[in-house]
Amino acid sequence: MLAGVLRAHEGRLQVLLWQRAKPPHENRWALPGGRLGDDEDVERSIRRQLAEKVDVHKLSHVEQLAAFSDPGRVPGRRVVATAFLGLVPSDVDPEVPADTTWHALDDPPPTAFDHERITHAARDRLRAKLSYTNLGFALAPAEFTISELRRIYSAALGYQVAATNLQRVLTRRGALQPTGRTVPAGPSGGRPPALFRFTSPGLEITDPFAVFRPPPGAS
Amino acid sequence: MLAGVLRAHEGRLQVLLWQRAKPPHENRWALPGGRLGDDEDVERSIRRQLAEKVDVHKLSHVEQLAAFSDPGRVPGRRVVATAFLGLVPSDVDPEVPADTTWHALDDPPPTAFDHERITHAARDRLRAKLSYTNLGFALAPAEFTISELRRIYSAALGYQVAATNLQRVLTRRGALQPTGRTVPAGPSGGRPPALFRFTSPGLEITDPFAVFRPPPGAS
DNA sequence: GCAAAAGTGTTCGGTATACACCCATGC
DNA sequence: GCATGGGTGTATACCGAACACTTTTGC
């Protein structure tokens, strides 16, 4: 039970890590997680584990990645880890324990065990789903300007996306809604940006990439 | 450790099930699987388990689906199952034990535990990947006509796909290659069909559905 | 007025689909 | 020759990317 908890912050993607105080891999940085309890399924369990590091209510999305099971992944008796992707909106800065901090994904500290691989799996899942779902809602504040959203998507994807197309694509898919309100312009002037929100608070597939599509009438 | 082993057969999608001889869920049909050994990772383990039911060499593809962990999914002590999708080409008919047979997915027998849910997860994964990868290679024989491939895709997807578009899309993506050879026409005449093969023997993403694409120069 | 930032209109290229048409065989 | 199934050419619709242009503010 391990989670790669990610957020977009200051133009970069960050992952939540805690520093191990004891061997093995003393002082290395590890993903939060813990053992599965007898009366919970894996998703409930990882949310419980994460509650100790991040306020659960700050977690905007959690999903299962895969089981990591290489017999040599940790020293000693083999441990199978079910890995998760967790997301935190960019406008909340949850309280975290003293041993725990955010680290830029592109400048990682020394990590424990196979946790860097798991972090990469989390990042790759996020990037893929940003393209064909409305998963951006989990990284963005409840309301935001297109510029802010552009920064978030650019940080998460690792390259610049154009605000024009971002707005158009998400709007056409019905994922984005104007609130009708605007926000004052910045210090250097400019037109005051409009505020938008995501239409749905939950994960939806907005681009059913299905080629070989079923005939329009079919279910 | 459970696997939904699927194949396309006679226009339908089938799953490999064995009939339980003992309680719980006596006489119900279950997915093949078993316990994880200490010295193997989950993928190696499921291949070993499946070797008892299906000749491993007949398995054209295996991939992890997810962990199923509901505390009530099996009676008694909770068991976490890591589920897999397995695929068998349509031209091989592996020897299977006496208690084991293929069942049409759209006409399932009484199944044990949550195995029908897992079967559906396997089917959904297959359908999704047929659209944006070359995964068809795992369902098709090594060489095939477009008509045969059309039948396989139609069976797997659950609706009719047009041979014209199937050929064109897979060819444009570079997934399909003509062998240059043809096969005699059928009993009712007609032009002798050409034989094709898949370009790559392994899974490749042929349609990077990425919207918000990176600038062409980027990695 | 001018610079700056936001947002819209328009064009273009690529891809999937639909459908008409041509091809090669058995009888 | 004709029916049958295989394969190609062409037209259409849609979507995302790029870029020019307009709008609205601060100074």
CSV table of C-alpha atoms in Angstrom, one decimal, chain A residues 2-174:
chain,number,residue,atom,x,y,z
A,2,LEU,CA,1.9,3.0,-1.3
A,3,ALA,CA,0.7,6.2,-2.8
A,4,GLY,CA,2.3,8.7,-5.2
A,5,VAL,CA,0.5,11.9,-4.1
A,6,LEU,CA,1.1,14.5,-6.7
A,7,ARG,CA,0.3,18.2,-7.2
A,8,ALA,CA,1.1,20.9,-9.6
A,9,HIS,CA,3.0,23.7,-7.9
A,10,GLU,CA,4.9,26.7,-9.2
A,11,GLY,CA,5.1,25.2,-12.7
A,12,ARG,CA,6.3,21.8,-11.7
A,13,LEU,CA,4.9,18.5,-10.7
A,14,GLN,CA,5.6,17.5,-7.1
A,15,VAL,CA,5.3,14.3,-5.1
A,16,LEU,CA,4.9,13.9,-1.4
A,17,LEU,CA,7.7,12.1,0.3
A,18,TRP,CA,8.8,11.4,3.9
A,19,GLN,CA,12.4,10.8,5.1
A,20,ARG,CA,13.1,7.4,6.6
A,21,ALA,CA,14.7,7.7,10.1
A,22,LYS,CA,15.6,4.1,10.4
A,23,PRO,CA,17.3,1.4,8.3
A,24,PRO,CA,16.9,0.0,5.8
A,25,HIS,CA,17.4,2.9,3.5
A,26,GLU,CA,17.9,5.3,6.4
A,27,ASN,CA,17.6,9.0,5.4
A,28,ARG,CA,16.2,8.1,2.0
A,29,TRP,CA,12.9,9.5,0.9
A,30,ALA,CA,9.8,7.2,0.7
A,31,LEU,CA,6.2,7.3,-0.5
A,32,PRO,CA,3.5,7.4,2.2
A,33,GLY,CA,1.6,4.2,2.8
A,34,GLY,CA,1.1,1.4,5.2
A,35,ARG,CA,-0.3,-2.0,5.8
A,36,LEU,CA,-3.8,-3.1,4.7
A,37,GLY,CA,-6.2,-3.7,7.5
A,38,ASP,CA,-8.5,-6.7,7.7
A,39,ASP,CA,-11.7,-4.9,7.4
A,40,GLU,CA,-11.0,-2.5,4.5
A,41,ASP,CA,-10.4,-2.7,0.8
A,42,VAL,CA,-7.3,-1.3,-0.6
A,43,GLU,CA,-8.8,2.1,-1.6
A,44,ARG,CA,-10.2,2.7,1.8
A,45,SER,CA,-7.0,1.6,3.4
A,46,ILE,CA,-4.8,4.0,1.4
A,47,ARG,CA,-7.1,6.9,2.2
A,48,ARG,CA,-6.7,6.0,5.9
A,49,GLN,CA,-3.0,5.8,5.6
A,50,LEU,CA,-2.8,9.1,3.8
A,51,ALA,CA,-5.0,10.8,6.4
A,52,GLU,CA,-1.9,10.8,8.6
A,53,LYS,CA,0.1,12.8,6.1
A,54,VAL,CA,-2.4,14.8,4.2
A,55,ASP,CA,-5.9,15.8,5.3
A,56,VAL,CA,-8.1,13.4,3.5
A,57,HIS,CA,-10.5,16.1,2.5
A,58,LYS,CA,-7.7,17.7,0.6
A,59,LEU,CA,-7.3,14.7,-1.7
A,60,SER,CA,-9.2,15.4,-4.8
A,61,HIS,CA,-8.7,12.0,-6.4
A,62,VAL,CA,-7.3,8.5,-5.6
A,63,GLU,CA,-7.0,5.6,-8.0
A,64,GLN,CA,-5.2,2.3,-8.1
A,65,LEU,CA,-2.1,1.9,-10.3
A,66,ALA,CA,-0.8,-1.6,-10.0
A,67,ALA,CA,0.8,-4.2,-7.7
A,68,PHE,CA,4.5,-4.0,-7.4
A,69,SER,CA,5.8,-7.4,-6.5
A,70,ASP,CA,9.4,-8.0,-7.5
A,71,PRO,CA,10.8,-10.4,-4.9
A,72,GLY,CA,13.8,-8.1,-4.5
A,73,ARG,CA,12.0,-4.8,-4.3
A,74,VAL,CA,12.6,-4.5,-0.5
A,75,PRO,CA,15.2,-6.3,1.6
A,76,GLY,CA,14.1,-9.3,3.6
A,77,ARG,CA,10.8,-11.0,3.3
A,78,ARG,CA,9.0,-10.1,0.1
A,79,VAL,CA,6.3,-7.4,0.3
A,80,VAL,CA,3.7,-6.8,-2.4
A,81,ALA,CA,2.8,-3.2,-2.7
A,82,THR,CA,-0.4,-2.0,-4.3
A,83,ALA,CA,0.4,1.4,-5.6
A,84,PHE,CA,-2.0,4.4,-6.0
A,85,LEU,CA,-2.1,7.7,-7.6
A,86,GLY,CA,-3.3,10.5,-5.3
A,87,LEU,CA,-3.9,14.1,-6.4
A,88,VAL,CA,-4.1,17.4,-4.4
A,89,PRO,CA,-5.5,20.7,-5.9
A,90,SER,CA,-2.9,23.4,-6.4
A,91,ASP,CA,-4.6,25.9,-4.1
A,92,VAL,CA,-4.5,23.9,-0.9
A,93,ASP,CA,-1.3,23.4,1.1
A,94,PRO,CA,-2.1,20.6,3.5
A,95,GLU,CA,-0.3,20.4,6.8
A,96,VAL,CA,2.2,17.6,6.7
A,97,PRO,CA,4.4,16.0,9.4
A,98,ALA,CA,7.9,17.3,10.0
A,99,ASP,CA,9.5,14.4,8.2
A,100,THR,CA,7.4,14.9,5.1
A,101,THR,CA,7.7,17.4,2.3
A,102,TRP,CA,7.0,18.0,-1.4
A,103,HIS,CA,9.7,17.2,-3.9
A,104,ALA,CA,9.9,18.2,-7.6
A,105,LEU,CA,9.5,15.2,-9.8
A,106,ASP,CA,12.2,16.3,-12.1
A,107,ASP,CA,14.7,16.8,-9.3
A,108,PRO,CA,14.1,13.9,-7.0
A,109,PRO,CA,16.0,13.2,-3.8
A,110,PRO,CA,17.5,9.8,-3.1
A,111,THR,CA,14.5,7.6,-2.8
A,112,ALA,CA,14.0,4.3,-1.0
A,113,PHE,CA,13.4,0.9,-2.6
A,114,ASP,CA,11.5,1.1,-5.9
A,115,HIS,CA,9.6,4.2,-5.0
A,116,GLU,CA,11.0,6.2,-7.8
A,117,ARG,CA,9.6,3.7,-10.3
A,118,ILE,CA,6.2,3.9,-8.6
A,119,THR,CA,6.3,7.7,-8.7
A,120,HIS,CA,6.9,7.5,-12.4
A,121,ALA,CA,4.0,5.2,-12.8
A,122,ALA,CA,1.8,7.7,-11.0
A,123,ARG,CA,3.1,10.5,-13.2
A,124,ASP,CA,2.5,8.6,-16.4
A,125,ARG,CA,-1.0,7.7,-15.4
A,126,LEU,CA,-1.8,11.3,-14.6
A,127,ARG,CA,-0.4,12.5,-17.9
A,128,ALA,CA,-2.4,9.9,-19.9
A,129,LYS,CA,-5.6,10.7,-18.1
A,130,LEU,CA,-5.3,14.4,-18.5
A,131,SER,CA,-5.6,13.8,-22.2
A,132,TYR,CA,-8.7,11.8,-22.4
A,133,THR,CA,-10.6,12.6,-19.1
A,134,ASN,CA,-11.5,15.6,-17.1
A,135,LEU,CA,-8.9,14.7,-14.5
A,136,GLY,CA,-7.7,18.3,-14.5
A,137,PHE,CA,-10.4,19.0,-12.0
A,138,ALA,CA,-8.3,17.2,-9.4
A,139,LEU,CA,-5.3,19.4,-9.9
A,140,ALA,CA,-7.1,22.7,-10.2
A,141,PRO,CA,-8.8,24.9,-7.6
A,142,ALA,CA,-12.6,24.9,-7.6
A,143,GLU,CA,-12.6,28.0,-9.7
A,144,PHE,CA,-9.7,29.3,-11.8
A,145,THR,CA,-8.7,31.4,-14.8
A,146,ILE,CA,-7.6,29.8,-18.0
A,147,SER,CA,-4.1,31.1,-17.4
A,148,GLU,CA,-3.9,29.3,-14.1
A,149,LEU,CA,-5.2,26.1,-15.7
A,150,ARG,CA,-2.7,26.4,-18.4
A,151,ARG,CA,0.1,26.6,-15.8
A,152,ILE,CA,-1.3,23.5,-14.1
A,153,TYR,CA,-1.5,21.5,-17.3
A,154,SER,CA,1.9,22.6,-18.4
A,155,ALA,CA,3.4,21.6,-15.1
A,156,ALA,CA,1.7,18.2,-15.1
A,157,LEU,CA,2.5,17.3,-18.7
A,158,GLY,CA,6.0,18.7,-18.7
A,159,TYR,CA,5.7,20.9,-21.7
A,160,GLN,CA,3.9,24.1,-22.5
A,161,VAL,CA,0.3,23.9,-23.6
A,162,ALA,CA,-1.5,26.8,-25.3
A,163,ALA,CA,-4.2,28.5,-23.4
A,164,THR,CA,-6.3,28.9,-26.5
A,165,ASN,CA,-6.5,25.2,-27.3
A,166,LEU,CA,-6.8,24.2,-23.7
A,167,GLN,CA,-9.9,26.3,-23.2
A,168,ARG,CA,-11.4,25.2,-26.5
A,169,VAL,CA,-10.8,21.5,-26.2
A,170,LEU,CA,-12.1,21.3,-22.6
A,171,THR,CA,-15.1,23.5,-23.4
A,172,ARG,CA,-16.0,21.5,-26.5
A,173,ARG,CA,-15.9,18.3,-24.4
A,174,GLY,CA,-18.3,19.9,-21.9
